[in-house]
């Protein structure tokens, strides 16, 4: 390890030159916190993330406040961060969510589908088909308004109720979201069970079904410690959008066994070590996660945050 807190850079063949990190800490991370985080702290977190060079920062969710009380302050928060030098996607589960997002000037929204029936029911209170029928007019209206749309697909690699998820089922949901007009997909390993062969197989199948790699992002949770290995497999396939959560915050309140996302610092350490540009200042990002851990009253689960913040001790 370098003594300056940076990895040694040794590029490897067959990898992209640049990766766009889709930062989800303020949404996926904070939606799972047991204690309420004050709106001002969330806004400061997002400002610091932008200051660290992150250019896509998922800010909050316009979901039902009873379903995710942690993000019930979306109306207060969003105006405090809009105008930052970063794209600020927000989650919308239905027309009501889109109304709320558009009223505040959101320019980038995400619908969130499931590859399985069980999670569609647990997360959206709908069957899979019903949830897709809800999304269709949401995506159409967002596109008509000139808003960028991301389509998440959860449980792409395994489901806590149903076990292994057939790839064809994942591809069908991905195809439906693309047909609606989603600009990009994000393949969610919600419970962190995927291994790299599965990632390769799904990406290959999606390409075969006409989804181009540049419309695909990957969203790994690190429950089984596989998130970085899976990310590398995706990069080798040509994926250039990777979701990550500062400090490794995260989970999903409606999926048992969903723990933190891939930590942004762990991702940046690997990407910079491979000579892949991200635009992120790792020192500033780590300082942000250390600050956020203080606000939350517990240490960051990110290995890189821990290593860098203890390196002088
Ligand atoms: P429902 O109870 O079926 O809602 O919940 P409904 O459509 O029957 O409506 C009931 C009432 O809620 C109505 O009010 C609606 O207006 C209101 P009433 O007429 O009774 O006064 N309502 C809303 N209010 C505010 N904002 C809204 C909204 N929608 C309806 N958007 C619903 C259905 C989708 C709303 C609910 O299930 C929900 O909010 N779910 C969100 C769950 C969630 O946020 N999960 C976490 C995000 S997904 C995730 O983390 C995975 C991801 O990270 C990828 C991965 O890791 O895999 C993305
Ligand atoms: Mg997630």
Short mmCIF file of N, CA and C and ligand atoms in Angstrom, two decimals, residues 27-28 219 221 261, ligand 2:
data_model
loop_
_atom_site.label_atom_id
_atom_site.label_comp_id
_atom_site.label_asym_id
_atom_site.label_seq_id
_atom_site.Cartn_x
_atom_site.Cartn_y
_atom_site.Cartn_z
N UNK A 27 -29.38 7.55 -0.57
CA UNK A 27 -30.69 6.90 -0.76
C UNK A 27 -30.66 5.45 -0.26
N UNK A 28 -29.92 4.59 -0.92
CA UNK A 28 -29.91 3.18 -0.53
C UNK A 28 -29.30 3.04 0.86
N UNK A 219 -25.28 -3.04 -9.69
CA UNK A 219 -25.62 -2.56 -8.34
C UNK A 219 -25.42 -3.74 -7.38
N UNK A 221 -24.61 -5.46 -3.75
CA UNK A 221 -24.51 -5.39 -2.29
C UNK A 221 -23.43 -6.38 -1.88
N UNK A 261 -24.23 -1.75 0.54
CA UNK A 261 -23.81 -1.79 -0.85
C UNK A 261 -22.29 -1.89 -0.91
MG1 LIG B 2 -29.85 -1.54 -3.37
#
